[in-house]
Short mmCIF file of C-alpha atoms and ligand atoms in Angstrom, two decimals:
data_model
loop_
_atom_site.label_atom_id
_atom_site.label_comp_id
_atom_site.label_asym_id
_atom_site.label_seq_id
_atom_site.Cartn_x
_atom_site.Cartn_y
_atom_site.Cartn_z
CA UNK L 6 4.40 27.56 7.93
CA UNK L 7 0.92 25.67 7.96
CA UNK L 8 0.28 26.88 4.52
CA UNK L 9 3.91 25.54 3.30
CA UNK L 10 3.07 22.45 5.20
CA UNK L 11 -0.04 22.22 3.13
CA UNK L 12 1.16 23.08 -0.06
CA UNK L 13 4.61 21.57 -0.33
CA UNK L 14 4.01 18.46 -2.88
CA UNK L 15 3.91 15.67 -1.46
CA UNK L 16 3.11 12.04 -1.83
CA UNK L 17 0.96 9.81 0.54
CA UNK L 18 2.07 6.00 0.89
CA UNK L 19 -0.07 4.53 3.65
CA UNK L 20 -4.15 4.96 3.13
CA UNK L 21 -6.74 2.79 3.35
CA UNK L 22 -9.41 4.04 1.02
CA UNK L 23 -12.39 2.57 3.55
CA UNK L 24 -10.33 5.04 5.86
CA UNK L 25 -11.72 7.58 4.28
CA UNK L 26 -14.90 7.27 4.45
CA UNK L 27 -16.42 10.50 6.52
CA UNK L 28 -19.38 10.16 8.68
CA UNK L 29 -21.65 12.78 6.07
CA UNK L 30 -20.51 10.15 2.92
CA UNK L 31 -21.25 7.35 5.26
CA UNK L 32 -24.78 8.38 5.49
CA UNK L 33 -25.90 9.72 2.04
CA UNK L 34 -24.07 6.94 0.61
CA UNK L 35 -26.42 4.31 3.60
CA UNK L 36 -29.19 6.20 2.21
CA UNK L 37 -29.35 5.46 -1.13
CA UNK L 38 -28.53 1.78 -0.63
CA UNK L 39 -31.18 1.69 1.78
CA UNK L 40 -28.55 -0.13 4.44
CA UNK L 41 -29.51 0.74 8.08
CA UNK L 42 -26.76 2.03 10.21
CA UNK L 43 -26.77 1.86 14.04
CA UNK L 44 -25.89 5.69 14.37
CA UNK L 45 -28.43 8.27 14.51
CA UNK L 46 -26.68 10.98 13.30
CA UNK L 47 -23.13 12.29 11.73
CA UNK L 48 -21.56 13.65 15.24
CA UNK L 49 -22.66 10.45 16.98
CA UNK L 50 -20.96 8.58 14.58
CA UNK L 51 -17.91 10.92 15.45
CA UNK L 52 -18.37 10.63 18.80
CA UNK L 53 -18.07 6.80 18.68
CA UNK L 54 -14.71 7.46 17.32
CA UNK L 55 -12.71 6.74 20.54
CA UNK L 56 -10.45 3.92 20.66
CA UNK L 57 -8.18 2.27 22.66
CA UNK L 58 -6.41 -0.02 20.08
CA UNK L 59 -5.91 -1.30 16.92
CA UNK L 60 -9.23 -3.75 17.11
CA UNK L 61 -11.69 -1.23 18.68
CA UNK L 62 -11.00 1.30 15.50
CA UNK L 63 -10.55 -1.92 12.97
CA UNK L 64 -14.70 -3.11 14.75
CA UNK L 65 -16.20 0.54 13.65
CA UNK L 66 -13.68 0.21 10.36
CA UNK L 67 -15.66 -2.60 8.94
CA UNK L 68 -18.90 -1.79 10.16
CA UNK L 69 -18.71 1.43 8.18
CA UNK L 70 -17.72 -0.01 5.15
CA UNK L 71 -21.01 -1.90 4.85
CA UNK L 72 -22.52 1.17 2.99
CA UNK L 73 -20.52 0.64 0.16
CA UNK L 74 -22.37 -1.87 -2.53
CA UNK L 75 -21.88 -0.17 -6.16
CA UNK L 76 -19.12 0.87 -8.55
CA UNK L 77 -20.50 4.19 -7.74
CA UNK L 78 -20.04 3.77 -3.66
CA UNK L 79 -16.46 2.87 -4.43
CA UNK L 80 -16.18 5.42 -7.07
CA UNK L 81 -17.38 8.11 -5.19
CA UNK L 82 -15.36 7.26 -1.86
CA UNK L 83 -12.01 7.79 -3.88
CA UNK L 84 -13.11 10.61 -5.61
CA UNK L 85 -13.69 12.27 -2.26
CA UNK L 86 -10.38 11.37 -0.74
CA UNK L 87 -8.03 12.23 -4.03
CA UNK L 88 -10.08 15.95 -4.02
CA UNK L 89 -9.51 16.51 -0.45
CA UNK L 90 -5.26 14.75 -0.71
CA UNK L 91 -4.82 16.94 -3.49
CA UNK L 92 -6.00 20.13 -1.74
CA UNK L 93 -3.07 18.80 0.95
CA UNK L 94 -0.98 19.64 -1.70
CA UNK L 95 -0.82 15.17 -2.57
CA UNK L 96 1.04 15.05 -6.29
CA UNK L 97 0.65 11.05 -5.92
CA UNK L 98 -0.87 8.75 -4.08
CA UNK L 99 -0.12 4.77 -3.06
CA UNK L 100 -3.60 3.62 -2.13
CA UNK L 101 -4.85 0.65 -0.19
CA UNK L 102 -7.95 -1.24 -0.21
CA UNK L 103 -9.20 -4.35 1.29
CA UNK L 104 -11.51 -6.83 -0.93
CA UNK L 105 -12.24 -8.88 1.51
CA UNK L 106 -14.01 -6.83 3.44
CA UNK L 107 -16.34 -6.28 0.47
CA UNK L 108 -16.13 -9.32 -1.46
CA UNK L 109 -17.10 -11.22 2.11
CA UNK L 110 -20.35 -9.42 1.91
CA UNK L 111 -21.47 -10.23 -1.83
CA UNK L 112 -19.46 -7.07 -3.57
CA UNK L 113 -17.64 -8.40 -6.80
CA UNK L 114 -14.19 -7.81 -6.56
CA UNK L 115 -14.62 -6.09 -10.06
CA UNK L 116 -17.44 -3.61 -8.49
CA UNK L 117 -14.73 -2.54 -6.07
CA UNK L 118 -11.36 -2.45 -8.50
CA UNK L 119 -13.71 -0.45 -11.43
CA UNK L 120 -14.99 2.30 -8.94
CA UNK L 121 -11.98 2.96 -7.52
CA UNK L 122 -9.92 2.75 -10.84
CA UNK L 123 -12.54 5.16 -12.41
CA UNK L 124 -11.46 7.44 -9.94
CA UNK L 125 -8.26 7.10 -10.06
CA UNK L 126 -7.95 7.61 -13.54
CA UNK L 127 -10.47 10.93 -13.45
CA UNK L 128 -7.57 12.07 -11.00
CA UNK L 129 -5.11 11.78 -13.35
CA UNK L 130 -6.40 14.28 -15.84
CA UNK L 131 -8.37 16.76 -13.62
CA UNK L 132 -6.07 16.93 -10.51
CA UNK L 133 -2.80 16.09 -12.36
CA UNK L 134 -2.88 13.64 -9.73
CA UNK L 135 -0.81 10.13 -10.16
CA UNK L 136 -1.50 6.83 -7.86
CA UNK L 137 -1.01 3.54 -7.63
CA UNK L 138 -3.47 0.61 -5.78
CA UNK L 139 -2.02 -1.59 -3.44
CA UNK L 140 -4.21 -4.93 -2.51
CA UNK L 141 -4.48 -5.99 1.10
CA UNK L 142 -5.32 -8.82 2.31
CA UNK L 143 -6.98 -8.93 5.95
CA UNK L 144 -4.33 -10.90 8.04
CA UNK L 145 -7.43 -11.91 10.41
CA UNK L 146 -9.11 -13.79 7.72
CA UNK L 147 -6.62 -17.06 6.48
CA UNK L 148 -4.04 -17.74 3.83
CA UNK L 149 -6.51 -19.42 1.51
CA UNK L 150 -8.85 -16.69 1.55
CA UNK L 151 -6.16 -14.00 1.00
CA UNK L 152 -5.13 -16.76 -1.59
CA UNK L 153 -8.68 -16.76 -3.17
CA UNK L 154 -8.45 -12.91 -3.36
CA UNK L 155 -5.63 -13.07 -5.37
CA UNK L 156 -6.86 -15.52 -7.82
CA UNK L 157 -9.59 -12.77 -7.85
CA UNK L 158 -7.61 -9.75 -8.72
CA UNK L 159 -5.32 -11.37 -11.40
CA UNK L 160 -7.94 -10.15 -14.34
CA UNK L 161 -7.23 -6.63 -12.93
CA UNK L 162 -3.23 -6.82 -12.42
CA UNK L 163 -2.50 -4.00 -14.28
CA UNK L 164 -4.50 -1.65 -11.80
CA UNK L 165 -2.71 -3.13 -8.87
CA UNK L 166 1.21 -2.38 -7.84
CA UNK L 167 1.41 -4.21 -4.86
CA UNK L 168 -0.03 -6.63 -2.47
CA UNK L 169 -0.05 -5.44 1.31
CA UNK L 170 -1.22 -6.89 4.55
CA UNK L 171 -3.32 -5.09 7.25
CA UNK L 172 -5.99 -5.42 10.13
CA UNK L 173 -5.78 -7.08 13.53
CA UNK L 174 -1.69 -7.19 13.55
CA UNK L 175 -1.29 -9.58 16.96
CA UNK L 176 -1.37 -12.79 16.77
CA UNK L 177 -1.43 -12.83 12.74
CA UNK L 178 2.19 -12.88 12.23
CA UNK L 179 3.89 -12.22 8.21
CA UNK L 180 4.64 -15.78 8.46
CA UNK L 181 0.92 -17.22 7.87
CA UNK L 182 0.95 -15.26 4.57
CA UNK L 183 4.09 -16.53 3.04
CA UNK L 184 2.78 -18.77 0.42
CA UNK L 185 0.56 -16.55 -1.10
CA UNK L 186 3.06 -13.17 -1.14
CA UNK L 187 5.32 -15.95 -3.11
CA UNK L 188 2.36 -16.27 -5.15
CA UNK L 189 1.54 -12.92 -5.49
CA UNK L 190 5.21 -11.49 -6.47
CA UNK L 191 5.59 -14.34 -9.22
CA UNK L 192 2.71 -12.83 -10.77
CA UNK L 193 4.23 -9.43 -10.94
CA UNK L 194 2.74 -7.74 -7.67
CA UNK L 195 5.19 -5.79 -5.38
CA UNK L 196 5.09 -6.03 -1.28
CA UNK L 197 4.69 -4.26 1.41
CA UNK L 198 3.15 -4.88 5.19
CA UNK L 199 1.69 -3.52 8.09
CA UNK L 200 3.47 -4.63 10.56
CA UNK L 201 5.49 -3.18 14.26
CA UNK L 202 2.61 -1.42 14.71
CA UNK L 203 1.30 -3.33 17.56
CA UNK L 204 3.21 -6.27 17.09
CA UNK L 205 6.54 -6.81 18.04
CA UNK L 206 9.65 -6.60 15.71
CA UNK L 207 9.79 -10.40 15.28
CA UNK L 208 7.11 -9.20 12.95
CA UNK L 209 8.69 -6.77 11.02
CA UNK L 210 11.20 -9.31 10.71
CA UNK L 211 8.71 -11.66 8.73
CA UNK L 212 7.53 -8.95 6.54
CA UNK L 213 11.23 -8.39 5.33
CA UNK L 214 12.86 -12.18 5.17
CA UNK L 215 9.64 -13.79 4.50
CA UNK L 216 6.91 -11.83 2.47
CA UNK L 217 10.14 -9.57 0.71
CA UNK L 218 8.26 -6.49 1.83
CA UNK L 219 9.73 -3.08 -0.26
CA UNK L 220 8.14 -1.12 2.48
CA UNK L 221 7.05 -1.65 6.01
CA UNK L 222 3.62 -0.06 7.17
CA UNK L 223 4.30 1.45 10.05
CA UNK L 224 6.98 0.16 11.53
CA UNK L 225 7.43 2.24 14.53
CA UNK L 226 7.91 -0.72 17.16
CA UNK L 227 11.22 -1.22 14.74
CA UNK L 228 13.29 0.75 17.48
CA UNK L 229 12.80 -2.07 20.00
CA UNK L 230 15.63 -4.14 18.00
CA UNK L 231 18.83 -2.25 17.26
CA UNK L 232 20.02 -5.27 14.35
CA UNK L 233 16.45 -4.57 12.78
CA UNK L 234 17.33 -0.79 12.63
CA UNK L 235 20.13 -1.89 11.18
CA UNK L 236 18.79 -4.36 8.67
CA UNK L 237 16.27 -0.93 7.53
CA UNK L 238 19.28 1.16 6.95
CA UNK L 239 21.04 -1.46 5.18
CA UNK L 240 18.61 -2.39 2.77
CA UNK L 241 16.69 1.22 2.54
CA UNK L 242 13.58 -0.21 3.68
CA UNK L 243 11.08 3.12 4.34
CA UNK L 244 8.45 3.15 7.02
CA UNK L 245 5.39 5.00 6.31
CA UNK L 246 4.31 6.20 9.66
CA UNK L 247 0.83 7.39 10.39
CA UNK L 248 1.32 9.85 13.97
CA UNK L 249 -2.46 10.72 14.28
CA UNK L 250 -3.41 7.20 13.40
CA UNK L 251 -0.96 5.77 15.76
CA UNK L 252 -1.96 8.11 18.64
CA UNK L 253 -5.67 7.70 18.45
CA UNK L 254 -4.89 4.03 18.39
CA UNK L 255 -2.68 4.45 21.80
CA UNK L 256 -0.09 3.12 20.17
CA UNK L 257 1.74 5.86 21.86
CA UNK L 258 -0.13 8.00 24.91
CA UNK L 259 0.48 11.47 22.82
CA UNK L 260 2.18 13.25 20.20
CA UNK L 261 5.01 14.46 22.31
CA UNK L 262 5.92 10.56 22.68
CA UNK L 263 5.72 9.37 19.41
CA UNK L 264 9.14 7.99 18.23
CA UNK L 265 8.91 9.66 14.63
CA UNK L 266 11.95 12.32 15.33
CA UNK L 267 14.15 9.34 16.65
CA UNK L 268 13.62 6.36 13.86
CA UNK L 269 14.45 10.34 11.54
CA UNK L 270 18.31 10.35 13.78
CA UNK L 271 18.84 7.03 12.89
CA UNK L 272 18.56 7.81 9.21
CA UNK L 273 15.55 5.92 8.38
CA UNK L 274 13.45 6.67 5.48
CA UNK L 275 10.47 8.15 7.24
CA UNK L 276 7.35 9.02 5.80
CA UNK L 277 3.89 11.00 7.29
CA UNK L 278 0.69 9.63 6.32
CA UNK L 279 -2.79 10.13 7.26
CA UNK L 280 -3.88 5.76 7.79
CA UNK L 281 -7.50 6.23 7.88
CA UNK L 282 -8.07 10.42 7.65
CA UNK L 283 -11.73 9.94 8.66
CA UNK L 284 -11.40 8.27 11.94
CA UNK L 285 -8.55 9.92 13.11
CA UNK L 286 -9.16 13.09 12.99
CA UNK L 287 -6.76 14.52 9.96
CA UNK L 288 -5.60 14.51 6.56
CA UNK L 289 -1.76 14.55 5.40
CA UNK L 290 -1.16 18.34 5.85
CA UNK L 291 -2.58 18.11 9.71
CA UNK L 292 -0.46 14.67 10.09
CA UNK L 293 2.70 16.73 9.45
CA UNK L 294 1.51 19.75 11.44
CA UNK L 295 0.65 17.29 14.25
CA UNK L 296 4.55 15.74 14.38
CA UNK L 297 6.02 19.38 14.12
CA UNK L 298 3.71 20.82 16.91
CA UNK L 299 4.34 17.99 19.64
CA UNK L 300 8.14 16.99 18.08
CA UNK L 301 9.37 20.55 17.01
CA UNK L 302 10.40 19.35 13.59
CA UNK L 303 11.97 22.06 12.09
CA UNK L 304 11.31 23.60 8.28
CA UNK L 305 14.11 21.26 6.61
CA UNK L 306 13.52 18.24 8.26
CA UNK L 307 9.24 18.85 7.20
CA UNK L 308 10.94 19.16 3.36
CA UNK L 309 13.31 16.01 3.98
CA UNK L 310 9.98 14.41 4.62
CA UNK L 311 7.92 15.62 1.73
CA UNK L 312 10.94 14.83 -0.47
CA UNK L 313 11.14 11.24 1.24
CA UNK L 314 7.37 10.32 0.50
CA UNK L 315 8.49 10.33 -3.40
CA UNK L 316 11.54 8.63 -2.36
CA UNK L 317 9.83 6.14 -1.36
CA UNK L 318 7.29 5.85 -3.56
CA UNK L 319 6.87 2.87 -6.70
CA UNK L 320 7.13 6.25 -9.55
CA UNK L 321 9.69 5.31 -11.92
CA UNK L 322 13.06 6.57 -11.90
CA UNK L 323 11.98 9.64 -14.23
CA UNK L 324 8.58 10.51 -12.15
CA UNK L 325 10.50 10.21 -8.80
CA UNK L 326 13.05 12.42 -9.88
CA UNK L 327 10.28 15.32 -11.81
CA UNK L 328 8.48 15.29 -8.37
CA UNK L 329 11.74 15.89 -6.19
CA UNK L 330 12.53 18.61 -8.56
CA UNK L 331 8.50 20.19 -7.59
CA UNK L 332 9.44 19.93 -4.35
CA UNK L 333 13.02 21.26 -4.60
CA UNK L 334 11.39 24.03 -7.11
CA UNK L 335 8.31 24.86 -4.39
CA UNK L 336 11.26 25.21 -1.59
CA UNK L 337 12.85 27.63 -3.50
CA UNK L 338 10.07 29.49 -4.76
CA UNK L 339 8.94 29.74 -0.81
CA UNK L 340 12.73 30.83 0.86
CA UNK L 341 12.81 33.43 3.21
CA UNK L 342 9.17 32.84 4.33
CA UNK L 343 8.50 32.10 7.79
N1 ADE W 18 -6.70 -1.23 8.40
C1 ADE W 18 -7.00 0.07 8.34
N2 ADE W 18 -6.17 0.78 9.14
C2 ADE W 18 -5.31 -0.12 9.70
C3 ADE W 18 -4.22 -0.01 10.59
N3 ADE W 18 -3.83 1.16 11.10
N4 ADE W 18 -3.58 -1.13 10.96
C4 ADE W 18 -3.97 -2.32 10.47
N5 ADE W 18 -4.98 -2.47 9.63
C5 ADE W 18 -5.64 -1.38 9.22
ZN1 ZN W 19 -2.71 1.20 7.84
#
């Protein structure tokens, strides 16, 4: 079963590519830019990796990210990530990255968007991999910056799908953002949004009547508000849930309470996805082995997932239905194994 888990295709909706960043990258990458880091070694860096919320992991986050100056940084970040997805058996990926945290720090937006696009594009052909790049802005930082990131990415619309909205989640509510998701979506960018992940539902609310998200990030604090379960069915809004993310972040106290197998009854559109792989201690593959363990999913409702990440996905119409059919053909090539 773990190596159907792994191989089963797959796509991955919710990842930040900073996320990815692994302590032994994080050095050789500080090296050759000659930044300092405060950590003397790779397992004290992972040893720092204990959180108890959403702003402890997002202080590290950033901090980390500082290594990163060049196309090549960016480049070689997302390389590293689509090798190890696709060995997880990812057939597409739906990719986020945060300018801001760069671009704050003197990085051209265009360093960032060309290294990971070169990457991205290198997937395509030697990993048969597909993707998309979803823009976040940082919902601690204000409207008029997120604003002035947009203005920045316009030259490179045609790498980006969507624009998304992440970091510290309380007390930045969907609402502030508004203007420039308006903004952003009459320029041709889809939507999506972190939000119920600490925040309340109120905020989920906002990402769907205000900001028009297609997807909500997360999501999981959804089941607090039976009309906004209802509001997800009715409109087929997926959640892209993230169970080791959302554990090490004591969102819930462990696996066994996570609400995954419940939002599933109701007949939402639920996805697994890895958040930040590197500072939460697994990939896709181990996300989904992680639900089944502690929620005893059982072999169909692991497929219904797989087959839900395309589902929800932004392929067209003709890719989403190809990659249902890998899935549908991989299910079939793998009956009557245990
Ligand atoms: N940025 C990276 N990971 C995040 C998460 N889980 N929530 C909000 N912002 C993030
Ligand atoms: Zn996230």
């Amino acid at each position: 079963m773990d190596d159907f888990i792994r191989d089963l295709p797959k796509a991955e909706l919710h990842l930040h590519i900073e996320g990815t960043l692994e302590p032994e990258l994080m050095f050789a990458i500080a090296k050759r830019n000659r930044v300092p880091l405060r950590f003397g070694s790779v397992d004290e860096v992972r040893r720092a990796y204990q959180f108890s919320n959403l702003q402890d992991f997002l202080d590290i986050y950033y901090e980390g990210a500082k290594v990163l100056l060049v196309e090549r940084d960016f480049y070689d970040l997302t390389w590293a990530y689509l090798e190890r997805a696709h060995a997880d058996g990812v057939r597409h990926a739906e990719i986020f990255f945060d300018p801001q945290t760069h671009t704050d720090r003197g990085v051209a937006f265009e360093t960032v968007g060309t290294g990971i696009h070169r990457a991205l594009a290198d997937a395509e052909h030697k990993l048969r991999m597909s993707s998309e790049l979803i823009l976040c802005f940082l919902r601690h930082l204000s409207a008029d910056a997120a604003d002035a990131t947009l203005t920045q990415a316009l030259p490179f619309k045609d790498w980006i799908v969507a624009v998304g909205l992440d970091s510290s989640e309380v007390g930045h509510p969907p609402r502030d953002f508004r203007a420039v998701f308006d903004r952003a979506r009459a320029a041709g960018f889809l939507s999506v949004a972190h939000a119920g992940e600490e925040g309340p539902p109120e905020y989920v609310w906002e990402a769907l009547d205000l900001l028009k998200a297609l997807r909500i990030d997360h999501g999981v604090r959804s089941i607090e508000d039976p009309k906004l379960i209802e509001r997800l069915l009715a409109h087929h809004v997926p959640l892209t849930v993230c169970p080791l993310s959302n554990v090490k972040l004591r969102v819930f106290d462990t696996m066994a309470d996570h609400n995954l197998r419940r939002l599933m009854e109701l007949g939402l559109c639920v996805t697994i996805n890895s958040d930040d792989p590197a500072y939460f201690g697994g990939y896709v593959a181990e996300n989904y082995r992680a639900a089944r363990d502690a929620l005893g999913l059982t072999r169909e409702e692991i497929i219904h997932l797989a087959r839900n990440s395309f589902l929800a996905s932004f392929l067209n119409p003709m890719d989403k239905r190809a990659r249902l059919e890998d899935v549908d053909r991989f299910v079939a090539d793998h009956a009557g194994e245990r």
